[in-house]
Amino acid sequence: MTPAALLQTWLQRQLPLPTRQWLDSQCALLAGTPTDRELNLAISLVSRKLGKEDLRLDAGDLKQASAARKDWDPRGWSVDQAGRVLLLLSANTAAAKFNAWLDQLCQTADVGELVAFYRGLPLYPDPPSHRLRAAEGVRSNMKAVFEAVAHRNPYPREELPEGAWNQMVLKALFVGSALHPIQGLDERSNPALMRMLCDYAHERWAATRPVSPELWRCVGRHADSFAVADLQRVLETGTTPERQAAALALTDCPDPAARKLLARAPELEQAIAEGKVTWNSIAQPS
Amino acid sequence: MRFIDPHIHMTARTTDDYERMAAAGIVAVIEPAFWLGQPRTSVGTFVDYLSTIVGWERFRAAQFGIRHYCAIGLNSKEANNEALAEEVLDVLPRYLPKEGVVAVGEIGYDDQTEAEDRFYRAQLELAKTFEMLVMVHTPHRDKKRGTTRSMDVAIEHGIEPQRLVIDHNNEETVQEVLDRGFWAAFTIYPHTKMGNERMVEIARRYGSNQIFIDSSSDWGVSDPLAVPKTARLMLERGIAPADVEAICYGNALKAYGQSGQIKEDDWLNPPAIDQRVLYEGNSVLRGQQPRIDDLPPIPAVKEEIVFK
């Protein structure tokens, strides 16, 4: 099944009949040759017509989602978001026209619409053509919009150039967003990001402000000697989750100095080996 | 007691205001589209402004646990640039059906020119097409005649009185507005020549039926706490709490609630999606009723509260 067919199935089983009929009629309208006004009206009316309930999805649905589109993760979507993305996908147009529509819709979007449009990024035609759009979402001052791009979204991992990727990760820390819902954190870590994150940690320390333990996740793999020294500081003086994070980062680090440091914290090394301490356990303590 | 400020231009206000408003018990605000103190010169600046009040400003308010709604329209002052006003009229349909848009507004008359009349009528027609409520700004000059005319024209266009709010009333206009079945809003405005007892007297004389108050705070001298402060004064002067609550909360909710876009549940029991992404109000905390002695005090220095 295509992502559009899945969205339709999920909405069909959750929405009352008159709402379904309205949505079907608007999908049909947009599949034809709608005017700009019809497009705007259909998309805008979605929250009034469908409401804002959570989209009810079970494990089987999530499996189907990632089969329909690699790594697509619609957890946390609401019915209005699903409805808006479905409408966009129903518009049977060439990518160029689709992009012009998307730009126009974003220009006059309300905040709920922006969240929906950015969550839909991995499903749109011609993925590389939306890189600037994605970077624009990352620049947003609205945390909800930022997270629509950054969290549970395969698009940034696949399409964002390194500079934009690094800005996204750093900004997540900056605005107090969690890192663990970002897809591809480990595989896309890089030396430039490692350096930016260590500098950011130093800024926070200088201001005696806390540093998210998740920061170290993107540091370990590419840690240079300065970064290893930072990890040593965290390992020796940090809170429990910070020490766990430092130990995990050192585990990822190929530098022999990292091994030696880890050996000084055998209880953490063992907890990591046994899978008791992971990046997820640090981000979401039970 | 909880409060709604059903007419306030938050884009012109600071985060300090948001904090004080939340602390004083304001749970929701309605921001009508207005002018910016000087006329705009292109439709693009209208587009950006309207996008701001359906987007960024809503998010900004949510950070303080205040729900933000808006009214979309072309204000009467800028209706006088007819070429530009026509372009603005063309973009309004893109905003009217957005989430949280409770009315077409604020529209009406300022100088009562022909151009103002033309665009007021055009927007009344838009309200009918989109099945929306209307928020009417009544003129500061030649107010009585302008208010009567606003109602006459609305009736002429087939707008039902209970779906239209006449704002910026005073003692001279209120009787006719109520008699004709429209909602009557009063703007409480500091530092003018009239005394601060007036709203209390109006509440005493007319009761709380169809009446509510707002601050119309903007970039000028104005008080974003006007609604809770006036509530306090009314309570101190012996107006029944039920009437005070109707005037400062319930009636605005009833009037604009007809849009289906503003509901008590939005702040008492927000949808899960809002709690996750868009509303940083703690519903448990917001559920507490601020007590009367928590309300902002009436300053010892005589602060004159009057009608705009």
PDB file of C-alpha atoms in Angstrom, chain A residues 3-269:
ATOM      1  CA  PRO A   3       1.359   6.011   2.240  1.00  0.00           C
ATOM      2  CA  ALA A   4      -1.689   7.834   0.837  1.00  0.00           C
ATOM      3  CA  ALA A   5      -3.707   4.608   0.813  1.00  0.00           C
ATOM      4  CA  LEU A   6      -2.655   3.933   4.400  1.00  0.00           C
ATOM      5  CA  LEU A   7      -3.632   7.421   5.556  1.00  0.00           C
ATOM      6  CA  GLN A   8      -6.975   6.953   3.869  1.00  0.00           C
ATOM      7  CA  THR A   9      -7.537   3.564   5.521  1.00  0.00           C
ATOM      8  CA  TRP A  10      -6.662   4.872   8.961  1.00  0.00           C
ATOM      9  CA  LEU A  11      -8.904   7.922   8.592  1.00  0.00           C
ATOM     10  CA  GLN A  12     -11.757   5.874   7.129  1.00  0.00           C
ATOM     11  CA  ARG A  13     -11.964   3.630  10.161  1.00  0.00           C
ATOM     12  CA  GLN A  14     -11.717   6.463  12.682  1.00  0.00           C
ATOM     13  CA  LEU A  15     -13.908   9.228  11.222  1.00  0.00           C
ATOM     14  CA  PRO A  16     -17.707   9.357  11.229  1.00  0.00           C
ATOM     15  CA  LEU A  17     -19.423   8.865   7.889  1.00  0.00           C
ATOM     16  CA  PRO A  18     -20.264  12.499   6.982  1.00  0.00           C
ATOM     17  CA  THR A  19     -16.674  13.568   7.693  1.00  0.00           C
ATOM     18  CA  ARG A  20     -15.363  10.713   5.566  1.00  0.00           C
ATOM     19  CA  GLN A  21     -17.632  11.727   2.748  1.00  0.00           C
ATOM     20  CA  TRP A  22     -16.422  15.316   2.945  1.00  0.00           C
ATOM     21  CA  LEU A  23     -12.798  14.195   2.900  1.00  0.00           C
ATOM     22  CA  ASP A  24     -13.396  11.837  -0.042  1.00  0.00           C
ATOM     23  CA  SER A  25     -15.073  14.594  -2.013  1.00  0.00           C
ATOM     24  CA  GLN A  26     -12.154  16.962  -1.355  1.00  0.00           C
ATOM     25  CA  CYS A  27      -9.602  14.291  -2.338  1.00  0.00           C
ATOM     26  CA  ALA A  28     -11.496  13.796  -5.596  1.00  0.00           C
ATOM     27  CA  LEU A  29     -11.630  17.539  -6.154  1.00  0.00           C
ATOM     28  CA  LEU A  30      -7.895  17.957  -5.656  1.00  0.00           C
ATOM     29  CA  ALA A  31      -7.138  14.955  -7.898  1.00  0.00           C
ATOM     30  CA  GLY A  32      -8.775  16.900 -10.740  1.00  0.00           C
ATOM     31  CA  THR A  33      -7.831  20.453 -11.616  1.00  0.00           C
ATOM     32  CA  PRO A  34      -8.753  22.503  -8.552  1.00  0.00           C
ATOM     33  CA  THR A  35      -8.457  26.273  -8.413  1.00  0.00           C
ATOM     34  CA  ASP A  36      -6.104  27.824  -5.875  1.00  0.00           C
ATOM     35  CA  ARG A  37      -9.119  28.822  -3.817  1.00  0.00           C
ATOM     36  CA  GLU A  38     -10.463  25.251  -3.744  1.00  0.00           C
ATOM     37  CA  LEU A  39      -7.072  23.943  -2.686  1.00  0.00           C
ATOM     38  CA  ASN A  40      -6.696  26.515   0.089  1.00  0.00           C
ATOM     39  CA  LEU A  41     -10.212  26.004   1.326  1.00  0.00           C
ATOM     40  CA  ALA A  42      -9.978  22.208   1.392  1.00  0.00           C
ATOM     41  CA  ILE A  43      -6.699  22.204   3.310  1.00  0.00           C
ATOM     42  CA  SER A  44      -7.753  24.956   5.727  1.00  0.00           C
ATOM     43  CA  LEU A  45     -11.106  23.404   6.562  1.00  0.00           C
ATOM     44  CA  VAL A  46      -9.575  20.075   7.618  1.00  0.00           C
ATOM     45  CA  SER A  47      -9.222  20.904  11.315  1.00  0.00           C
ATOM     46  CA  ARG A  48     -12.782  22.249  11.446  1.00  0.00           C
ATOM     47  CA  LYS A  49     -14.174  19.178   9.699  1.00  0.00           C
ATOM     48  CA  LEU A  50     -12.019  16.371  11.111  1.00  0.00           C
ATOM     49  CA  GLY A  51     -11.172  17.662  14.595  1.00  0.00           C
ATOM     50  CA  LYS A  52      -7.849  17.098  16.305  1.00  0.00           C
ATOM     51  CA  GLU A  53      -8.053  13.645  17.832  1.00  0.00           C
ATOM     52  CA  ASP A  54      -4.963  11.495  17.844  1.00  0.00           C
ATOM     53  CA  LEU A  55      -4.751   9.160  14.868  1.00  0.00           C
ATOM     54  CA  ARG A  56      -5.265   5.702  16.379  1.00  0.00           C
ATOM     55  CA  LEU A  57      -2.493   3.394  15.199  1.00  0.00           C
ATOM     56  CA  ASP A  58      -1.439  -0.046  16.422  1.00  0.00           C
ATOM     57  CA  ALA A  59       1.827  -1.932  15.949  1.00  0.00           C
ATOM     58  CA  GLY A  60       0.578  -3.477  12.706  1.00  0.00           C
ATOM     59  CA  ASP A  61      -0.190  -0.020  11.268  1.00  0.00           C
ATOM     60  CA  LEU A  62       3.273   1.228  12.133  1.00  0.00           C
ATOM     61  CA  LYS A  63       4.779  -1.805  10.425  1.00  0.00           C
ATOM     62  CA  GLN A  64       2.749  -1.084   7.317  1.00  0.00           C
ATOM     63  CA  ALA A  65       3.839   2.540   7.459  1.00  0.00           C
ATOM     64  CA  SER A  66       7.528   1.704   7.384  1.00  0.00           C
ATOM     65  CA  ALA A  67       6.897  -0.878   4.646  1.00  0.00           C
ATOM     66  CA  ALA A  68       5.077   1.703   2.521  1.00  0.00           C
ATOM     67  CA  ARG A  69       7.803   4.265   3.005  1.00  0.00           C
ATOM     68  CA  LYS A  70      11.111   3.310   4.610  1.00  0.00           C
ATOM     69  CA  ASP A  71      11.323   4.555   8.224  1.00  0.00           C
ATOM     70  CA  TRP A  72       8.068   6.510   8.022  1.00  0.00           C
ATOM     71  CA  ASP A  73       6.921   6.858  11.649  1.00  0.00           C
ATOM     72  CA  PRO A  74       3.425   8.360  12.028  1.00  0.00           C
ATOM     73  CA  ARG A  75       3.281   7.944  15.814  1.00  0.00           C
ATOM     74  CA  GLY A  76       1.830  11.071  17.401  1.00  0.00           C
ATOM     75  CA  TRP A  77      -0.023  12.219  14.269  1.00  0.00           C
ATOM     76  CA  SER A  78      -3.517  13.628  14.712  1.00  0.00           C
ATOM     77  CA  VAL A  79      -6.420  13.149  12.304  1.00  0.00           C
ATOM     78  CA  ASP A  80      -6.229  16.707  10.992  1.00  0.00           C
ATOM     79  CA  GLN A  81      -2.548  16.276  10.184  1.00  0.00           C
ATOM     80  CA  ALA A  82      -3.227  12.975   8.439  1.00  0.00           C
ATOM     81  CA  GLY A  83      -6.127  14.569   6.546  1.00  0.00           C
ATOM     82  CA  ARG A  84      -4.038  17.491   5.329  1.00  0.00           C
ATOM     83  CA  VAL A  85      -1.180  15.300   4.149  1.00  0.00           C
ATOM     84  CA  LEU A  86      -3.647  12.954   2.462  1.00  0.00           C
ATOM     85  CA  LEU A  87      -5.175  15.889   0.595  1.00  0.00           C
ATOM     86  CA  LEU A  88      -1.757  17.061  -0.561  1.00  0.00           C
ATOM     87  CA  LEU A  89      -0.887  13.563  -1.749  1.00  0.00           C
ATOM     88  CA  SER A  90      -4.219  13.306  -3.544  1.00  0.00           C
ATOM     89  CA  ALA A  91      -3.373  16.295  -5.681  1.00  0.00           C
ATOM     90  CA  ASN A  92      -2.405  14.514  -8.853  1.00  0.00           C
ATOM     91  CA  THR A  93       0.220  16.900 -10.125  1.00  0.00           C
ATOM     92  CA  ALA A  94       3.760  17.045 -11.390  1.00  0.00           C
ATOM     93  CA  ALA A  95       6.403  17.710  -8.753  1.00  0.00           C
ATOM     94  CA  ALA A  96       6.962  21.283  -9.948  1.00  0.00           C
ATOM     95  CA  LYS A  97       3.306  22.166  -9.472  1.00  0.00           C
ATOM     96  CA  PHE A  98       3.206  20.296  -6.173  1.00  0.00           C
ATOM     97  CA  ASN A  99       6.120  22.354  -4.879  1.00  0.00           C
ATOM     98  CA  ALA A 100       4.512  25.608  -5.983  1.00  0.00           C
ATOM     99  CA  TRP A 101       1.360  24.606  -4.101  1.00  0.00           C
ATOM    100  CA  LEU A 102       3.282  23.617  -1.028  1.00  0.00           C
ATOM    101  CA  ASP A 103       5.138  26.945  -1.018  1.00  0.00           C
ATOM    102  CA  GLN A 104       1.905  28.851  -1.384  1.00  0.00           C
ATOM    103  CA  LEU A 105       0.200  26.850   1.363  1.00  0.00           C
ATOM    104  CA  CYS A 106       3.124  27.350   3.724  1.00  0.00           C
ATOM    105  CA  GLN A 107       3.107  31.096   3.065  1.00  0.00           C
ATOM    106  CA  THR A 108      -0.350  31.532   4.570  1.00  0.00           C
ATOM    107  CA  ALA A 109      -0.414  28.513   6.896  1.00  0.00           C
ATOM    108  CA  ASP A 110      -1.588  28.554  10.496  1.00  0.00           C
ATOM    109  CA  VAL A 111       0.640  26.847  13.012  1.00  0.00           C
ATOM    110  CA  GLY A 112      -1.270  23.547  12.916  1.00  0.00           C
ATOM    111  CA  GLU A 113      -1.003  23.444   9.138  1.00  0.00           C
ATOM    112  CA  LEU A 114       2.735  24.053   9.247  1.00  0.00           C
ATOM    113  CA  VAL A 115       3.186  21.113  11.595  1.00  0.00           C
ATOM    114  CA  ALA A 116       1.196  18.891   9.225  1.00  0.00           C
ATOM    115  CA  PHE A 117       3.029  20.023   6.084  1.00  0.00           C
ATOM    116  CA  TYR A 118       6.443  19.383   7.654  1.00  0.00           C
ATOM    117  CA  ARG A 119       5.450  16.011   9.055  1.00  0.00           C
ATOM    118  CA  GLY A 120       4.454  15.052   5.520  1.00  0.00           C
ATOM    119  CA  LEU A 121       7.921  15.823   4.084  1.00  0.00           C
ATOM    120  CA  PRO A 122       9.045  12.189   3.639  1.00  0.00           C
ATOM    121  CA  LEU A 123       5.943  11.406   1.587  1.00  0.00           C
ATOM    122  CA  TYR A 124       6.119  14.094  -1.093  1.00  0.00           C
ATOM    123  CA  PRO A 125       7.225  13.610  -4.705  1.00  0.00           C
ATOM    124  CA  ASP A 126      10.797  14.468  -5.719  1.00  0.00           C
ATOM    125  CA  PRO A 127      12.341  14.386  -2.215  1.00  0.00           C
ATOM    126  CA  PRO A 128      15.527  16.376  -2.965  1.00  0.00           C
ATOM    127  CA  SER A 129      13.440  19.348  -4.100  1.00  0.00           C
ATOM    128  CA  HIS A 130      12.195  19.932  -0.535  1.00  0.00           C
ATOM    129  CA  ARG A 131      15.581  20.490   1.097  1.00  0.00           C
ATOM    130  CA  LEU A 132      15.141  24.248   1.379  1.00  0.00           C
ATOM    131  CA  ARG A 133      11.636  23.766   2.718  1.00  0.00           C
ATOM    132  CA  ALA A 134      12.955  21.385   5.387  1.00  0.00           C
ATOM    133  CA  ALA A 135      15.733  23.812   6.328  1.00  0.00           C
ATOM    134  CA  GLU A 136      13.110  26.557   6.606  1.00  0.00           C
ATOM    135  CA  GLY A 137      11.139  24.400   9.042  1.00  0.00           C
ATOM    136  CA  VAL A 138      14.289  23.849  11.086  1.00  0.00           C
ATOM    137  CA  ARG A 139      14.772  27.625  11.228  1.00  0.00           C
ATOM    138  CA  SER A 140      11.284  28.128  12.678  1.00  0.00           C
ATOM    139  CA  ASN A 141      11.019  29.694  16.100  1.00  0.00           C
ATOM    140  CA  MET A 142       7.951  27.594  16.784  1.00  0.00           C
ATOM    141  CA  LYS A 143       9.143  24.502  18.590  1.00  0.00           C
ATOM    142  CA  ALA A 144       6.217  22.456  17.299  1.00  0.00           C
ATOM    143  CA  VAL A 145       7.175  23.280  13.706  1.00  0.00           C
ATOM    144  CA  PHE A 146      10.843  22.566  14.312  1.00  0.00           C
ATOM    145  CA  GLU A 147       9.987  19.195  15.816  1.00  0.00           C
ATOM    146  CA  ALA A 148       7.701  18.346  12.901  1.00  0.00           C
ATOM    147  CA  VAL A 149      10.842  18.268  10.748  1.00  0.00           C
ATOM    148  CA  ALA A 150      13.309  16.965  13.309  1.00  0.00           C
ATOM    149  CA  HIS A 151      11.408  14.281  15.196  1.00  0.00           C
ATOM    150  CA  ARG A 152      10.346  10.838  13.911  1.00  0.00           C
ATOM    151  CA  ASN A 153      10.979  12.002  10.385  1.00  0.00           C
ATOM    152  CA  PRO A 154      13.243  10.149   7.942  1.00  0.00           C
ATOM    153  CA  TYR A 155      13.529  13.171   5.655  1.00  0.00           C
ATOM    154  CA  PRO A 156      16.380  15.056   7.397  1.00  0.00           C
ATOM    155  CA  ARG A 157      18.513  11.921   7.683  1.00  0.00           C
ATOM    156  CA  GLU A 158      18.112  11.214   3.980  1.00  0.00           C
ATOM    157  CA  GLU A 159      18.178  14.669   2.452  1.00  0.00           C
ATOM    158  CA  LEU A 160      19.668  17.374   4.650  1.00  0.00           C
ATOM    159  CA  PRO A 161      23.213  18.410   3.711  1.00  0.00           C
ATOM    160  CA  GLU A 162      25.717  18.223   6.560  1.00  0.00           C
ATOM    161  CA  GLY A 163      25.537  21.918   7.469  1.00  0.00           C
ATOM    162  CA  ALA A 164      21.752  21.891   7.781  1.00  0.00           C
ATOM    163  CA  TRP A 165      21.842  18.577   9.638  1.00  0.00           C
ATOM    164  CA  ASN A 166      24.308  19.921  12.170  1.00  0.00           C
ATOM    165  CA  GLN A 167      22.220  23.063  12.689  1.00  0.00           C
ATOM    166  CA  MET A 168      19.178  20.893  13.317  1.00  0.00           C
ATOM    167  CA  VAL A 169      20.873  18.801  16.015  1.00  0.00           C
ATOM    168  CA  LEU A 170      22.417  21.820  17.731  1.00  0.00           C
ATOM    169  CA  LYS A 171      19.129  23.708  17.583  1.00  0.00           C
ATOM    170  CA  ALA A 172      17.278  20.771  19.139  1.00  0.00           C
ATOM    171  CA  LEU A 173      19.527  21.088  22.186  1.00  0.00           C
ATOM    172  CA  PHE A 174      19.234  24.842  22.094  1.00  0.00           C
ATOM    173  CA  VAL A 175      15.424  24.908  22.218  1.00  0.00           C
ATOM    174  CA  GLY A 176      15.143  22.058  24.694  1.00  0.00           C
ATOM    175  CA  SER A 177      13.976  19.400  22.246  1.00  0.00           C
ATOM    176  CA  ALA A 178      14.942  15.791  22.805  1.00  0.00           C
ATOM    177  CA  LEU A 179      17.531  14.268  20.468  1.00  0.00           C
ATOM    178  CA  HIS A 180      16.441  10.633  20.616  1.00  0.00           C
ATOM    179  CA  PRO A 181      13.397  11.064  18.316  1.00  0.00           C
ATOM    180  CA  ILE A 182      15.743  12.312  15.555  1.00  0.00           C
ATOM    181  CA  GLN A 183      16.272   9.523  13.033  1.00  0.00           C
ATOM    182  CA  GLY A 184      19.836   8.744  11.960  1.00  0.00           C
ATOM    183  CA  LEU A 185      21.570  10.522  14.862  1.00  0.00           C
ATOM    184  CA  ASP A 186      24.380   7.993  15.099  1.00  0.00           C
ATOM    185  CA  GLU A 187      25.032   7.354  11.416  1.00  0.00           C
ATOM    186  CA  ARG A 188      25.060  11.076  10.547  1.00  0.00           C
ATOM    187  CA  SER A 189      27.288  12.219  13.377  1.00  0.00           C
ATOM    188  CA  ASN A 190      30.404  13.916  11.986  1.00  0.00           C
ATOM    189  CA  PRO A 191      33.535  15.717  13.187  1.00  0.00           C
ATOM    190  CA  ALA A 192      32.131  19.204  12.541  1.00  0.00           C
ATOM    191  CA  LEU A 193      29.037  18.443  14.637  1.00  0.00           C
ATOM    192  CA  MET A 194      31.201  16.911  17.366  1.00  0.00           C
ATOM    193  CA  ARG A 195      33.167  20.169  17.570  1.00  0.00           C
ATOM    194  CA  MET A 196      30.031  22.357  17.580  1.00  0.00           C
ATOM    195  CA  LEU A 197      28.502  20.297  20.372  1.00  0.00           C
ATOM    196  CA  CYS A 198      31.613  20.380  22.550  1.00  0.00           C
ATOM    197  CA  ASP A 199      31.831  24.155  22.089  1.00  0.00           C
ATOM    198  CA  TYR A 200      28.179  24.412  23.060  1.00  0.00           C
ATOM    199  CA  ALA A 201      28.793  22.311  26.185  1.00  0.00           C
ATOM    200  CA  HIS A 202      31.617  24.668  27.155  1.00  0.00           C
ATOM    201  CA  GLU A 203      29.330  27.669  26.698  1.00  0.00           C
ATOM    202  CA  ARG A 204      26.772  26.061  28.989  1.00  0.00           C
ATOM    203  CA  TRP A 205      29.370  25.156  31.578  1.00  0.00           C
ATOM    204  CA  ALA A 206      30.741  28.715  31.532  1.00  0.00           C
ATOM    205  CA  ALA A 207      27.235  29.974  32.273  1.00  0.00           C
ATOM    206  CA  THR A 208      26.745  27.252  34.914  1.00  0.00           C
ATOM    207  CA  ARG A 209      23.778  25.909  33.004  1.00  0.00           C
ATOM    208  CA  PRO A 210      23.006  22.199  32.668  1.00  0.00           C
ATOM    209  CA  VAL A 211      24.055  20.260  29.562  1.00  0.00           C
ATOM    210  CA  SER A 212      21.679  17.645  28.185  1.00  0.00           C
ATOM    211  CA  PRO A 213      23.263  14.187  28.544  1.00  0.00           C
ATOM    212  CA  GLU A 214      21.999  13.439  25.036  1.00  0.00           C
ATOM    213  CA  LEU A 215      24.526  15.915  23.641  1.00  0.00           C
ATOM    214  CA  TRP A 216      27.328  13.386  24.068  1.00  0.00           C
ATOM    215  CA  ARG A 217      25.624  10.895  21.789  1.00  0.00           C
ATOM    216  CA  CYS A 218      26.870  12.785  18.705  1.00  0.00           C
ATOM    217  CA  VAL A 219      30.334  13.305  20.174  1.00  0.00           C
ATOM    218  CA  GLY A 220      31.737   9.848  20.983  1.00  0.00           C
ATOM    219  CA  ARG A 221      32.234   8.405  17.532  1.00  0.00           C
ATOM    220  CA  HIS A 222      34.311  11.341  16.254  1.00  0.00           C
ATOM    221  CA  ALA A 223      35.823  12.511  19.529  1.00  0.00           C
ATOM    222  CA  ASP A 224      39.276  14.089  19.284  1.00  0.00           C
ATOM    223  CA  SER A 225      41.571  14.487  22.275  1.00  0.00           C
ATOM    224  CA  PHE A 226      39.773  17.666  23.411  1.00  0.00           C
ATOM    225  CA  ALA A 227      36.421  15.917  23.262  1.00  0.00           C
ATOM    226  CA  VAL A 228      37.789  12.943  25.182  1.00  0.00           C
ATOM    227  CA  ALA A 229      38.949  15.405  27.849  1.00  0.00           C
ATOM    228  CA  ASP A 230      35.393  16.802  27.966  1.00  0.00           C
ATOM    229  CA  LEU A 231      34.017  13.293  28.338  1.00  0.00           C
ATOM    230  CA  GLN A 232      36.480  12.641  31.135  1.00  0.00           C
ATOM    231  CA  ARG A 233      35.233  15.757  32.932  1.00  0.00           C
ATOM    232  CA  VAL A 234      31.627  14.578  32.595  1.00  0.00           C
ATOM    233  CA  LEU A 235      32.490  11.049  33.669  1.00  0.00           C
ATOM    234  CA  GLU A 236      34.249  12.307  36.777  1.00  0.00           C
ATOM    235  CA  THR A 237      32.004  15.169  37.854  1.00  0.00           C
ATOM    236  CA  GLY A 238      28.600  14.659  36.180  1.00  0.00           C
ATOM    237  CA  THR A 239      25.222  13.600  37.505  1.00  0.00           C
ATOM    238  CA  THR A 240      24.252   9.954  37.086  1.00  0.00           C
ATOM    239  CA  PRO A 241      22.644  10.341  33.631  1.00  0.00           C
ATOM    240  CA  GLU A 242      25.567  12.521  32.531  1.00  0.00           C
ATOM    241  CA  ARG A 243      28.084   9.914  33.642  1.00  0.00           C
ATOM    242  CA  GLN A 244      26.099   7.224  31.860  1.00  0.00           C
ATOM    243  CA  ALA A 245      26.080   9.365  28.707  1.00  0.00           C
ATOM    244  CA  ALA A 246      29.817   9.972  28.928  1.00  0.00           C
ATOM    245  CA  ALA A 247      30.443   6.251  29.320  1.00  0.00           C
ATOM    246  CA  LEU A 248      28.251   5.472  26.303  1.00  0.00           C
ATOM    247  CA  ALA A 249      30.058   8.080  24.227  1.00  0.00           C
ATOM    248  CA  LEU A 250      33.414   6.659  25.263  1.00  0.00           C
ATOM    249  CA  THR A 251      32.199   3.209  24.233  1.00  0.00           C
ATOM    250  CA  ASP A 252      31.596   4.587  20.726  1.00  0.00           C
ATOM    251  CA  CYS A 253      35.005   6.238  20.587  1.00  0.00           C
ATOM    252  CA  PRO A 254      37.819   4.459  18.714  1.00  0.00           C
ATOM    253  CA  ASP A 255      40.541   6.416  20.575  1.00  0.00           C
ATOM    254  CA  PRO A 256      42.494   4.066  22.956  1.00  0.00           C
ATOM    255  CA  ALA A 257      42.411   6.808  25.584  1.00  0.00           C
ATOM    256  CA  ALA A 258      38.653   6.302  25.716  1.00  0.00           C
ATOM    257  CA  ARG A 259      39.109   2.612  26.649  1.00  0.00           C
ATOM    258  CA  LYS A 260      41.392   3.573  29.497  1.00  0.00           C
ATOM    259  CA  LEU A 261      38.901   6.095  30.853  1.00  0.00           C
ATOM    260  CA  LEU A 262      36.080   3.615  30.644  1.00  0.00           C
ATOM    261  CA  ALA A 263      38.097   1.086  32.609  1.00  0.00           C
ATOM    262  CA  ARG A 264      37.943   3.522  35.517  1.00  0.00           C
ATOM    263  CA  ALA A 265      34.177   3.170  35.619  1.00  0.00           C
ATOM    264  CA  PRO A 266      33.736  -0.616  35.474  1.00  0.00           C
ATOM    265  CA  GLU A 267      30.181  -0.502  36.867  1.00  0.00           C
ATOM    266  CA  LEU A 268      29.071   1.708  33.956  1.00  0.00           C
ATOM    267  CA  GLU A 269      30.998  -0.364  31.432  1.00  0.00           C
TER     268      GLU A 269
END
